[in-house]
PDB file of C-alpha atoms in Angstrom:
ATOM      1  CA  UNK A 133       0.000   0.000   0.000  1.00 84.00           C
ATOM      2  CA  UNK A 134       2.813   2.403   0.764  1.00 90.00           C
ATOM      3  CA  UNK A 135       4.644   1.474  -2.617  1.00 90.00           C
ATOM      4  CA  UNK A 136       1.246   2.792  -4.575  1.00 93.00           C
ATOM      5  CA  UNK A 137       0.881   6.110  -1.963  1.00 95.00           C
ATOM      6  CA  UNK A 138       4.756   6.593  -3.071  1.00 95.00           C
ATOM      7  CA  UNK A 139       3.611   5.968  -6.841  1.00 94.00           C
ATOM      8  CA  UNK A 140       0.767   8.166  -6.889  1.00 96.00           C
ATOM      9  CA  UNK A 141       2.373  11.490  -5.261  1.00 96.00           C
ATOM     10  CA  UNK A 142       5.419  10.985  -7.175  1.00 96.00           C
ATOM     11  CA  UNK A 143       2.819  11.050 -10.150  1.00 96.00           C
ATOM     12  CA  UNK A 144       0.979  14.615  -8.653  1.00 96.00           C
ATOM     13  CA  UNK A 145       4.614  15.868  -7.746  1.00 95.00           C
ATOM     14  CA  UNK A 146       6.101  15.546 -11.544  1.00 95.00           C
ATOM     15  CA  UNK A 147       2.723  16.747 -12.800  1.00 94.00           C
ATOM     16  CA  UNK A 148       2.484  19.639 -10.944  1.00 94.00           C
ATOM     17  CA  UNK A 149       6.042  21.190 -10.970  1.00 93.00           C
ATOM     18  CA  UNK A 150       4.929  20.884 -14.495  1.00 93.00           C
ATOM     19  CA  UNK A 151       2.196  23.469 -14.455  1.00 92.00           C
ATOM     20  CA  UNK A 152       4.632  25.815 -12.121  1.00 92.00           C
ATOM     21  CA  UNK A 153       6.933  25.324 -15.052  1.00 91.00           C
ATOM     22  CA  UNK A 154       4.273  26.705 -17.752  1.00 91.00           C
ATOM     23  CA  UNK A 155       4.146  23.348 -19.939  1.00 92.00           C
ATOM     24  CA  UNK A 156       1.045  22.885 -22.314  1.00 92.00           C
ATOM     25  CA  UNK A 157      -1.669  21.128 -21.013  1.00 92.00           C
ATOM     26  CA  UNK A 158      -1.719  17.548 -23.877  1.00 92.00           C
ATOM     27  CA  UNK A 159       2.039  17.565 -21.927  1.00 93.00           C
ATOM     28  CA  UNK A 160       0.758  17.077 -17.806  1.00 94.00           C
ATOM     29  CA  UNK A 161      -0.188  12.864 -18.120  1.00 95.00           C
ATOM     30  CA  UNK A 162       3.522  11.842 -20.062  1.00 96.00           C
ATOM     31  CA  UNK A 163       5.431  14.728 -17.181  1.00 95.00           C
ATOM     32  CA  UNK A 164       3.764  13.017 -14.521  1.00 95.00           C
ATOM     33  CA  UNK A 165       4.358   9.269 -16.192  1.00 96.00           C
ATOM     34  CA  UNK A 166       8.114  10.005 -16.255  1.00 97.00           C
ATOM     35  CA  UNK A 167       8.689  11.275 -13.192  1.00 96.00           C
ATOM     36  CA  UNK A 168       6.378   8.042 -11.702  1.00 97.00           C
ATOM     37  CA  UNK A 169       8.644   5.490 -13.539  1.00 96.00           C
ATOM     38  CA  UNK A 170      12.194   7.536 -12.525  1.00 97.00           C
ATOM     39  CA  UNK A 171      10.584   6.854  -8.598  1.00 97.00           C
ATOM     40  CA  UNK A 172      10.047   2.811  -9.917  1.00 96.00           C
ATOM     41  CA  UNK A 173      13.102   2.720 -10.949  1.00 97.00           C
ATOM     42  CA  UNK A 174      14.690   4.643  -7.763  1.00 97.00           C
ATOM     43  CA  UNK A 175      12.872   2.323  -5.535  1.00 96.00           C
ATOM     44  CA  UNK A 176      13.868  -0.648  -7.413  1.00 96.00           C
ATOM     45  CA  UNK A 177      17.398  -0.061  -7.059  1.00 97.00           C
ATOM     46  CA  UNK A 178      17.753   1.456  -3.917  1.00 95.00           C
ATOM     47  CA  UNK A 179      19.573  -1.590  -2.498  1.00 95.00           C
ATOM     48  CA  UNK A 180      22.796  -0.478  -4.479  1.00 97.00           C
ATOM     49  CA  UNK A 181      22.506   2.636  -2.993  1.00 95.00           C
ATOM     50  CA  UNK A 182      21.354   6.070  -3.466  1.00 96.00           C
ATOM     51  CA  UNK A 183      24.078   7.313  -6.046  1.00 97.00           C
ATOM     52  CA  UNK A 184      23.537   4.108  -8.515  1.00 97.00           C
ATOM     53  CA  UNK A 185      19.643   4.123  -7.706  1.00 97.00           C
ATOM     54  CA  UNK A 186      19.577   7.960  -8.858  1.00 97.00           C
ATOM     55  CA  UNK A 187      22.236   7.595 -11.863  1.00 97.00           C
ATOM     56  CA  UNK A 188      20.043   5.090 -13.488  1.00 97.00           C
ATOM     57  CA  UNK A 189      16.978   6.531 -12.651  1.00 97.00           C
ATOM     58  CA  UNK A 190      17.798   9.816 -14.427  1.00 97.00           C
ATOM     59  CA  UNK A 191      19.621   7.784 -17.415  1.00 97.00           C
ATOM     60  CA  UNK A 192      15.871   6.444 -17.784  1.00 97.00           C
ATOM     61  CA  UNK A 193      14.352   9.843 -17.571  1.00 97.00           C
ATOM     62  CA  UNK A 194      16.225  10.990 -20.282  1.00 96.00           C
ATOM     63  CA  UNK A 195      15.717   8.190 -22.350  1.00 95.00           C
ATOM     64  CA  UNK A 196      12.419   8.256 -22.170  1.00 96.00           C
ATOM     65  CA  UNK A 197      12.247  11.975 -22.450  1.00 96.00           C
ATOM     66  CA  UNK A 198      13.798  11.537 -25.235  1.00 95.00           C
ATOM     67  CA  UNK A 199      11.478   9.182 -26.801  1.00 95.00           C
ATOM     68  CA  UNK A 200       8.535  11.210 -25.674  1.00 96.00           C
ATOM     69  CA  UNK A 201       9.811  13.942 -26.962  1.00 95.00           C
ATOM     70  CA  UNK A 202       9.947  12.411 -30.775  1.00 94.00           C
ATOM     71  CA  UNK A 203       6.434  10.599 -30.523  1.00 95.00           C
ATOM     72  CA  UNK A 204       4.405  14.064 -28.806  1.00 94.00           C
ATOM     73  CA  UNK A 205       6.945  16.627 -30.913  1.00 94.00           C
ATOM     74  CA  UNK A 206       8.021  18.659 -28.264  1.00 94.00           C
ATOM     75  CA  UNK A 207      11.086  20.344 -26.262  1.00 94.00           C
ATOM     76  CA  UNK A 208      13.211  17.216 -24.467  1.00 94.00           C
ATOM     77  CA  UNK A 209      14.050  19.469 -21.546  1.00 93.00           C
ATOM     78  CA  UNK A 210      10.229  19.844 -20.619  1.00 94.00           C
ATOM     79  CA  UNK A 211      10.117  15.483 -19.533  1.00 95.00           C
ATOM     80  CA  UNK A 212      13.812  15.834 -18.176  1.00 95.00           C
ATOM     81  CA  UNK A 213      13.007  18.498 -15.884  1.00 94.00           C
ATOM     82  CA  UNK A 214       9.521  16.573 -14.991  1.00 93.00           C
ATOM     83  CA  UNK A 215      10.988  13.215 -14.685  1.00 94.00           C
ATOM     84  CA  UNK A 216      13.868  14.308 -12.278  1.00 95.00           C
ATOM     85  CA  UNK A 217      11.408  15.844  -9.827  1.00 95.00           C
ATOM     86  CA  UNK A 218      10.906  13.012  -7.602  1.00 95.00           C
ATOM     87  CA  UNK A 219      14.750  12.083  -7.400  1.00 96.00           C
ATOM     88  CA  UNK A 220      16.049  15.966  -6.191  1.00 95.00           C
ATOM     89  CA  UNK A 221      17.367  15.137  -2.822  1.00 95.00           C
ATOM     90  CA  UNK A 222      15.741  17.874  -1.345  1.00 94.00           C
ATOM     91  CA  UNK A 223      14.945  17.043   2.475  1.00 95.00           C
ATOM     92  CA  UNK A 224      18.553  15.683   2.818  1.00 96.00           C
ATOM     93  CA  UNK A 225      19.864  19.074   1.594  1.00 96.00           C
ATOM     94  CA  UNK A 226      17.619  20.409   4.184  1.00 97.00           C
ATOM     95  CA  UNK A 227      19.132  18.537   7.138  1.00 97.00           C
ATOM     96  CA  UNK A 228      22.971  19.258   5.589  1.00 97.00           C
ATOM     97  CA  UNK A 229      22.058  22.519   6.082  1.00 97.00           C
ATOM     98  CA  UNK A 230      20.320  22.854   9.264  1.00 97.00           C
ATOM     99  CA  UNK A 231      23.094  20.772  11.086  1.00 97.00           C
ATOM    100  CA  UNK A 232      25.343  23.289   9.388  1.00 95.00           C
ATOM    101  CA  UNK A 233      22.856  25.866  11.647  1.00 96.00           C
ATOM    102  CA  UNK A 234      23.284  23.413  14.587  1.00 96.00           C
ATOM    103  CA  UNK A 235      27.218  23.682  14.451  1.00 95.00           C
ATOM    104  CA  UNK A 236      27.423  20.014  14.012  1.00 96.00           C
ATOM    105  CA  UNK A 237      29.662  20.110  11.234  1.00 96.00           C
ATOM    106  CA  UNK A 238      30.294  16.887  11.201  1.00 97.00           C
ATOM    107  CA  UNK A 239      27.297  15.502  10.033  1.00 96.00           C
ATOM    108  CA  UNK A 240      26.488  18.435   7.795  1.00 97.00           C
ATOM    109  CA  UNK A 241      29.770  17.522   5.922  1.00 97.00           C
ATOM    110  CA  UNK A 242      28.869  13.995   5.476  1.00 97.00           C
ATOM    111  CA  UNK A 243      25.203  14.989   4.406  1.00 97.00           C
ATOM    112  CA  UNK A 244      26.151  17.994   2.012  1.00 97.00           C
ATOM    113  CA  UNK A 245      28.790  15.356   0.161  1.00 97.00           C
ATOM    114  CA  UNK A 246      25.232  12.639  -0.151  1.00 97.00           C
ATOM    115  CA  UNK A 247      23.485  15.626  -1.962  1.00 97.00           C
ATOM    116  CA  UNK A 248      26.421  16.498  -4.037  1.00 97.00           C
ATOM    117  CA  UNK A 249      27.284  12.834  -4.956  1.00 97.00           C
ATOM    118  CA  UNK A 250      23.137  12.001  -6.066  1.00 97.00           C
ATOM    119  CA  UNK A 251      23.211  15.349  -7.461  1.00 96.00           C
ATOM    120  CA  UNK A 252      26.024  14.983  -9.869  1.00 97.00           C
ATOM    121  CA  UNK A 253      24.558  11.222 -10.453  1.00 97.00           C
ATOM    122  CA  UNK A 254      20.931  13.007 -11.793  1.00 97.00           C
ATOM    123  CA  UNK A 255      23.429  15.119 -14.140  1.00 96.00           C
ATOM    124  CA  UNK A 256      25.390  12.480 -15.416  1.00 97.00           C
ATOM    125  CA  UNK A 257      22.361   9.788 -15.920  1.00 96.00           C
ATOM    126  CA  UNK A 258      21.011  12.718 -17.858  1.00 95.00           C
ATOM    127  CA  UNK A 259      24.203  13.535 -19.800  1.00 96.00           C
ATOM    128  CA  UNK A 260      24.492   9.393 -20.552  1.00 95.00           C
ATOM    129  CA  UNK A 261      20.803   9.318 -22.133  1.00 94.00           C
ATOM    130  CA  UNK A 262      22.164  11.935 -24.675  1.00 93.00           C
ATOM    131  CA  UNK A 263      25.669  10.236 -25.520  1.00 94.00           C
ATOM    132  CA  UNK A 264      23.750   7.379 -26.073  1.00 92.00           C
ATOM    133  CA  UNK A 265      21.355   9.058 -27.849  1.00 91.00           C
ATOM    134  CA  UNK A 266      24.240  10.546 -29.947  1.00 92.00           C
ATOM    135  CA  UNK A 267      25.704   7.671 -30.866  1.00 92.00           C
ATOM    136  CA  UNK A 268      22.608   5.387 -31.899  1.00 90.00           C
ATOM    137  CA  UNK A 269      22.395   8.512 -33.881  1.00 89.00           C
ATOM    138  CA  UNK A 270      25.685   8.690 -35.931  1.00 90.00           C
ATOM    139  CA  UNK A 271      25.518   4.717 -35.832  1.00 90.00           C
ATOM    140  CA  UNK A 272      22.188   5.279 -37.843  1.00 88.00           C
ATOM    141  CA  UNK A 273      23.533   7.281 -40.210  1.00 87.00           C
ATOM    142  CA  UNK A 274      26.487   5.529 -40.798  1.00 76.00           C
ATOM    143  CA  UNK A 275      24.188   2.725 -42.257  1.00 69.00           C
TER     144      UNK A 275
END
C-alpha cells in the first residue's frame, strides 16, 4: 500500500512542478508518467545505494524523455526536468544545512557530500541518455 501512496504522489509531484513550469496542457499525463517510472526505478534499485539508484533513474528519464519527446513533438528538456522531480534530494539538503545551523559540522559535511554525490549522479544519468542518444544517432547514419 505504501509502494502505490509513493507511486501516486510521485505522479501529482512531476505533474504539478509541471504546471509551475508553464508546460502545455496535452504535456501534464507523459510529465507526470516520467517522473512516476524515474521513482520505480529509484525504488527498485535502492539496495545499491542512493548514487547508482539515482544515476540510473535519471539515465531512464532521459531516455524516455527523449522518446517522448519524438512521438508528442516537443522540447526534451520539458520530460527531463519533470521526470527528475521526484529524485532531487531535497529534504537531505535540508538537514545538511540545518546541522550546518546546529554547528554540528560533522554531520552536515557527510550529508552535504550525499546531496552532491546524487546530485552529480541526476546530471550524469542525464548527460548518458544523450551520448547514447548521440551515438545510436551517428551509428544510424552511418548505415
Amino acid at each position: 500500500m505504501i509502494l502505490v501512496a509513493q507511486l501516486i504522489v510521485s505522479f501529482i509531484a512531476s505533474s504539478a512542478f509541471t504546471i509551475l513550469f508553464n508546460v502545455p496542457k496535452r504535456a501534464l499525463l507523459q510529465c507526470g508518467l516520467v517522473g512516476m517510472l524515474s521513482w520505480v526505478i529509484y525504488l527498485l534499485l535502492e539496495d545499491f545505494g542512493p548514487v547508482v539508484a539515482s544515476l540510473s533513474a535519471s539515465a531512464f528519464v532521459g531516455i524516455l524523455s527523449l522518446i517522448f519527446a519524438k512521438i508528442y513533438k516537443m522540447p526534451v528538456i520539458i520530460f527531463s526536468v519533470a521526470g527528475i522531480i521526484p529524485l532531487v534530494p531535497g529534504g537531505l539538503s535540508y538537514d545538511a544545512m540545518r546541522k550546518f545551523m546546529e554547528n554540528d559540522y560533522n554531520a552536515a559535511v557527510q550529508l552535504a557530500a550525499k546531496v552532491f554525490l546524487i546530485s552529480g549522479a541526476i546530471a550524469m544519468g542525464l548527460i548518458l541518455s544523450e551520448v547514447l542518444n548521440q551515438m545510436l544517432r551517428r551509428a544510424r547514419q552511418g548505415r
